[in-house]
Short mmCIF file of C-alpha atoms in Angstrom, two decimals:
data_model
loop_
_atom_site.label_atom_id
_atom_site.label_comp_id
_atom_site.label_asym_id
_atom_site.label_seq_id
_atom_site.Cartn_x
_atom_site.Cartn_y
_atom_site.Cartn_z
CA MET A 185 96.71 161.12 198.90
CA LYS A 186 99.46 159.67 196.67
CA LYS A 187 97.47 160.49 193.54
CA ILE A 188 96.60 163.99 194.76
CA LEU A 189 100.26 164.79 195.41
CA LEU A 190 101.27 163.49 192.01
CA LEU A 191 98.56 165.53 190.28
CA ALA A 192 99.49 168.63 192.25
CA VAL A 193 103.05 168.45 191.01
CA THR A 194 102.15 167.53 187.44
CA PHE A 195 99.31 169.93 186.72
CA SER A 196 99.76 172.66 189.42
CA LEU A 197 96.13 172.38 190.52
CA THR A 198 95.01 174.90 193.13
CA SER A 199 91.80 173.52 194.58
CA CYS A 200 90.48 170.19 195.90
CA ALA A 201 87.62 170.38 193.43
CA GLN A 202 90.05 170.67 190.51
CA VAL A 203 92.12 167.78 191.88
CA GLN A 204 89.09 165.50 192.10
CA GLN A 205 87.90 166.47 188.62
CA THR A 206 91.33 165.80 187.11
CA LEU A 207 91.71 162.56 189.08
CA ASN A 208 88.57 161.22 187.45
CA GLN A 209 89.92 162.06 184.00
CA LEU A 210 93.59 161.19 184.66
CA PRO A 211 94.18 158.37 182.12
CA GLN A 212 92.63 160.36 179.30
CA ILE A 213 94.17 163.74 180.04
CA SER A 214 97.70 162.61 180.89
CA SER A 215 98.02 160.25 177.97
CA GLN A 216 97.08 163.10 175.62
CA LEU A 217 99.69 165.55 176.89
CA PRO A 218 103.10 164.65 175.40
CA GLY A 219 105.97 165.90 177.53
CA VAL A 220 103.80 166.34 180.62
CA GLY A 221 103.19 164.09 183.59
CA GLY A 222 102.55 160.62 182.21
CA VAL A 223 105.12 160.68 179.42
CA ASP A 224 107.89 161.91 181.74
CA ILE A 225 106.92 159.39 184.41
CA ALA A 226 106.92 156.50 181.96
CA SER A 227 110.26 157.58 180.53
CA GLY A 228 111.78 157.87 183.99
CA LEU A 229 110.57 154.43 185.04
CA LYS A 230 111.83 152.92 181.80
CA GLU A 231 115.20 154.51 182.49
CA ALA A 232 115.19 153.10 186.03
CA LEU A 233 114.42 149.60 184.77
CA ASN A 234 117.07 149.88 182.08
CA LYS A 235 119.53 150.92 184.77
CA GLY A 236 118.63 147.84 186.81
CA ILE A 237 119.07 145.61 183.78
CA THR A 238 122.37 147.19 182.78
CA GLU A 239 123.96 147.43 186.20
CA GLN A 240 122.62 144.32 187.89
CA VAL A 241 121.48 141.67 185.40
CA SER A 242 124.63 142.09 183.33
CA LYS A 243 126.68 141.11 186.40
CA LEU A 244 124.92 137.76 186.47
CA THR A 245 126.14 136.86 182.99
CA ALA A 246 129.80 136.96 184.01
CA VAL A 247 131.70 133.91 185.20
CA ASP A 248 130.77 133.47 188.89
CA GLY A 249 127.94 135.99 188.45
CA PHE A 250 125.67 133.50 190.20
CA TYR A 251 128.21 131.18 191.78
CA LYS A 252 129.98 133.83 193.89
CA ASN A 253 126.95 136.02 194.59
CA GLU A 254 125.42 134.72 197.82
CA ALA A 255 122.17 136.59 197.14
CA VAL A 256 121.41 134.48 194.07
CA LYS A 257 123.76 131.49 194.20
CA ILE A 258 121.92 128.33 193.15
CA LEU A 259 122.20 125.55 195.71
CA MET A 260 121.07 121.95 195.62
CA PRO A 261 117.30 121.61 195.17
CA GLU A 262 115.48 120.49 198.30
CA GLU A 263 115.08 116.93 197.10
CA LEU A 264 118.85 116.70 196.56
CA GLN A 265 119.97 118.15 199.88
CA LYS A 266 120.21 114.64 201.28
CA VAL A 267 122.24 113.72 198.22
CA ASP A 268 124.64 116.56 198.97
CA ALA A 269 124.98 115.59 202.63
CA THR A 270 125.42 111.90 201.84
CA LEU A 271 128.07 112.50 199.18
CA ARG A 272 130.06 114.60 201.62
CA LYS A 273 129.81 111.92 204.29
CA VAL A 274 131.24 109.30 201.94
CA GLY A 275 134.14 111.48 200.82
CA LEU A 276 132.66 112.90 197.63
CA SER A 277 132.57 116.58 198.65
CA SER A 278 134.41 117.68 195.51
CA LEU A 279 131.79 115.98 193.34
CA ALA A 280 128.98 117.73 195.22
CA ASP A 281 130.74 121.10 194.89
CA GLU A 282 131.26 120.56 191.17
CA GLY A 283 127.58 119.76 190.73
CA ILE A 284 126.56 123.04 192.38
CA LYS A 285 129.06 125.01 190.30
CA MET A 286 127.63 123.51 187.10
CA LEU A 287 124.10 124.65 188.01
CA ASN A 288 125.36 128.20 188.43
CA ARG A 289 127.42 128.13 185.24
CA ALA A 290 124.32 127.15 183.28
CA ALA A 291 122.34 130.02 184.83
CA GLU A 292 125.09 132.51 183.98
CA ASP A 293 124.96 131.28 180.40
CA ALA A 294 121.18 131.56 180.15
CA VAL A 295 120.82 135.08 181.55
CA LYS A 296 122.55 136.45 178.45
CA GLU A 297 119.25 135.78 176.67
CA ALA A 298 117.30 138.06 178.99
CA THR A 299 118.14 141.56 177.81
CA PRO A 300 116.13 141.66 174.52
CA ILE A 301 113.03 140.38 176.33
CA PHE A 302 113.40 142.99 179.06
CA VAL A 303 113.93 145.76 176.52
CA SER A 304 110.70 144.79 174.76
CA ALA A 305 108.73 144.74 178.02
CA VAL A 306 110.06 148.12 179.12
CA LYS A 307 109.33 149.63 175.71
CA ASN A 308 105.70 148.47 175.92
CA MET A 309 105.02 149.98 179.34
CA SER A 310 101.78 151.98 179.25
CA PHE A 311 100.98 155.22 181.05
CA THR A 312 98.71 153.34 183.45
CA ASP A 313 101.53 150.90 184.21
CA ALA A 314 103.86 153.80 184.88
CA LYS A 315 101.42 155.63 187.16
CA ASN A 316 100.77 152.50 189.24
CA ILE A 317 104.47 151.68 189.46
CA LEU A 318 105.52 155.16 190.55
CA LEU A 319 103.06 155.15 193.44
CA GLY A 320 103.67 151.51 194.30
CA ASN A 321 106.02 149.84 196.75
CA ASP A 322 109.80 149.50 196.55
CA SER A 323 109.59 146.61 194.07
CA ALA A 324 106.59 147.71 191.98
CA ALA A 325 108.62 148.15 188.78
CA THR A 326 110.31 144.78 189.26
CA THR A 327 106.93 143.14 189.83
CA TYR A 328 105.67 144.69 186.58
CA LEU A 329 108.70 143.37 184.72
CA GLN A 330 108.31 139.95 186.29
CA GLY A 331 104.67 139.72 185.24
CA SER A 332 105.48 140.89 181.73
CA THR A 333 108.47 138.67 181.01
CA THR A 334 108.50 135.47 183.09
CA THR A 335 106.82 133.25 180.50
CA ALA A 336 109.03 134.49 177.66
CA LEU A 337 112.15 134.29 179.81
CA TYR A 338 111.44 130.72 180.87
CA ALA A 339 110.98 129.74 177.22
CA LYS A 340 114.36 131.31 176.39
CA PHE A 341 116.27 130.18 179.48
CA ASN A 342 115.19 126.54 179.55
CA PRO A 343 116.74 125.35 176.25
CA VAL A 344 119.86 127.45 176.89
CA ILE A 345 120.33 125.84 180.29
CA LYS A 346 119.81 122.39 178.81
CA SER A 347 122.38 123.16 176.12
CA SER A 348 124.71 124.73 178.69
CA PHE A 349 124.57 121.61 180.83
CA GLU A 350 125.88 119.70 177.84
CA LYS A 351 128.43 122.36 176.88
CA VAL A 352 130.06 122.68 180.31
CA GLY A 353 129.75 118.99 181.07
CA ALA A 354 127.13 119.42 183.77
CA ASP A 355 124.99 116.63 182.36
CA ALA A 356 127.88 114.19 182.76
CA VAL A 357 128.73 115.48 186.24
CA TRP A 358 125.15 115.22 187.44
CA LYS A 359 124.68 111.82 185.86
CA ASN A 360 127.73 110.71 187.83
CA ILE A 361 126.40 112.30 191.03
CA ILE A 362 122.96 110.74 190.73
CA THR A 363 124.38 107.35 189.72
CA LYS A 364 126.79 107.27 192.66
CA TYR A 365 124.11 108.38 195.09
CA ASN A 366 121.56 105.86 193.87
CA THR A 367 124.05 103.02 194.37
CA ILE A 368 124.47 103.84 198.08
CA PRO A 369 122.62 101.17 200.10
CA LEU A 370 119.24 102.09 201.63
CA VAL A 371 118.95 105.55 200.03
CA LYS A 372 115.78 106.62 198.25
CA LYS A 373 116.65 106.88 194.55
CA VAL A 374 116.30 110.32 192.91
CA ASN A 375 116.00 111.58 189.36
CA PRO A 376 115.26 115.34 189.50
CA ASP A 377 114.53 117.68 186.60
CA LEU A 378 117.55 119.91 187.04
CA THR A 379 116.91 121.93 183.89
CA ASP A 380 113.54 123.14 185.18
CA TYR A 381 114.96 123.75 188.65
CA THR A 382 117.92 125.76 187.37
CA THR A 383 115.70 127.75 184.99
CA ASN A 384 113.42 128.84 187.82
CA GLN A 385 116.36 129.66 190.09
CA ALA A 386 117.95 131.74 187.34
CA LEU A 387 114.71 133.69 186.89
CA SER A 388 114.47 134.27 190.63
CA GLY A 389 118.04 135.58 190.70
CA VAL A 390 117.45 137.97 187.81
CA PHE A 391 114.42 139.61 189.42
CA LYS A 392 116.10 139.73 192.81
CA MET A 393 118.95 141.78 191.37
CA ILE A 394 116.63 144.15 189.48
CA ALA A 395 114.72 144.69 192.73
CA VAL A 396 117.98 145.64 194.46
CA GLU A 397 118.59 148.43 191.93
CA GLU A 398 114.98 149.63 192.01
CA LYS A 399 114.98 149.90 195.81
CA GLU A 400 118.25 151.83 195.66
CA ILE A 401 116.85 154.35 193.16
CA ARG A 402 113.65 154.80 195.15
CA ASN A 403 115.34 155.31 198.50
CA ASN A 404 118.77 156.75 197.73
CA ILE A 405 118.76 160.11 195.96
CA SER A 406 122.41 159.71 194.94
CA ALA A 407 121.44 156.60 192.93
CA ARG A 408 119.31 158.80 190.64
CA THR A 409 122.12 159.46 188.24
CA THR A 410 120.27 161.43 185.53
CA PRO A 411 118.03 164.54 185.59
CA LEU A 412 115.08 162.42 184.43
CA LEU A 413 115.45 159.93 187.28
CA LYS A 414 115.76 162.79 189.75
CA SER A 415 112.66 164.60 188.56
CA VAL A 416 110.43 161.54 188.24
CA PHE A 417 111.35 159.90 191.52
CA ALA A 418 111.04 163.22 193.34
CA LEU A 419 107.33 162.79 192.72
CA GLN A 420 107.24 159.50 194.62
CA ASP A 421 109.25 160.94 197.51
CA GLY A 422 106.25 162.97 198.60
CA LYS A 423 103.68 160.20 198.32
#
């Protein structure tokens, strides 16, 4: 039904037989008609993703972009939650808080590397990608972007986070935290890979914020701030 509605709007078909015939030929026909259907849809979805990147991901690059955003704030990894609790019990709450802040500072630093990778992925979106995204769920575009960019983003984020740890002094802070914790009698010693952990948490935060913007555009007409967004997402309203 979703596809039939989309085709009815795009090609003004007047009979079920014509709809079925066009449905069977959709990838070929639409991709050959510049300015009609597929091209407009792809452009609109690219604009929506660019809006999510501009309005949401850019916020994460600011100071406290992660640290003061409860939706994406990076907390202690599971294996260090006992570390956090123990440090607070022995009067080292400020050290624990500083450790968490450093994780978030590194993520804020790394996310600045994301935009060129996202731009490339959005630019390479195919007509088939666009058609599936338009008729998908509230996070279909974000899921596409996640599948297209995660590997490249991890490769970019990881060394930046490692470097950022050194730049903001997080490596020294965390070395101090781990050393102090491991000297507490009877505790199980820990030595986590915080660069990997923070990289994955940063990635999760980025896609979470893009999903917020996508859902808003799909469900709130006033969030469609350009004629292209309005016309393209009107098609998905009737699915």
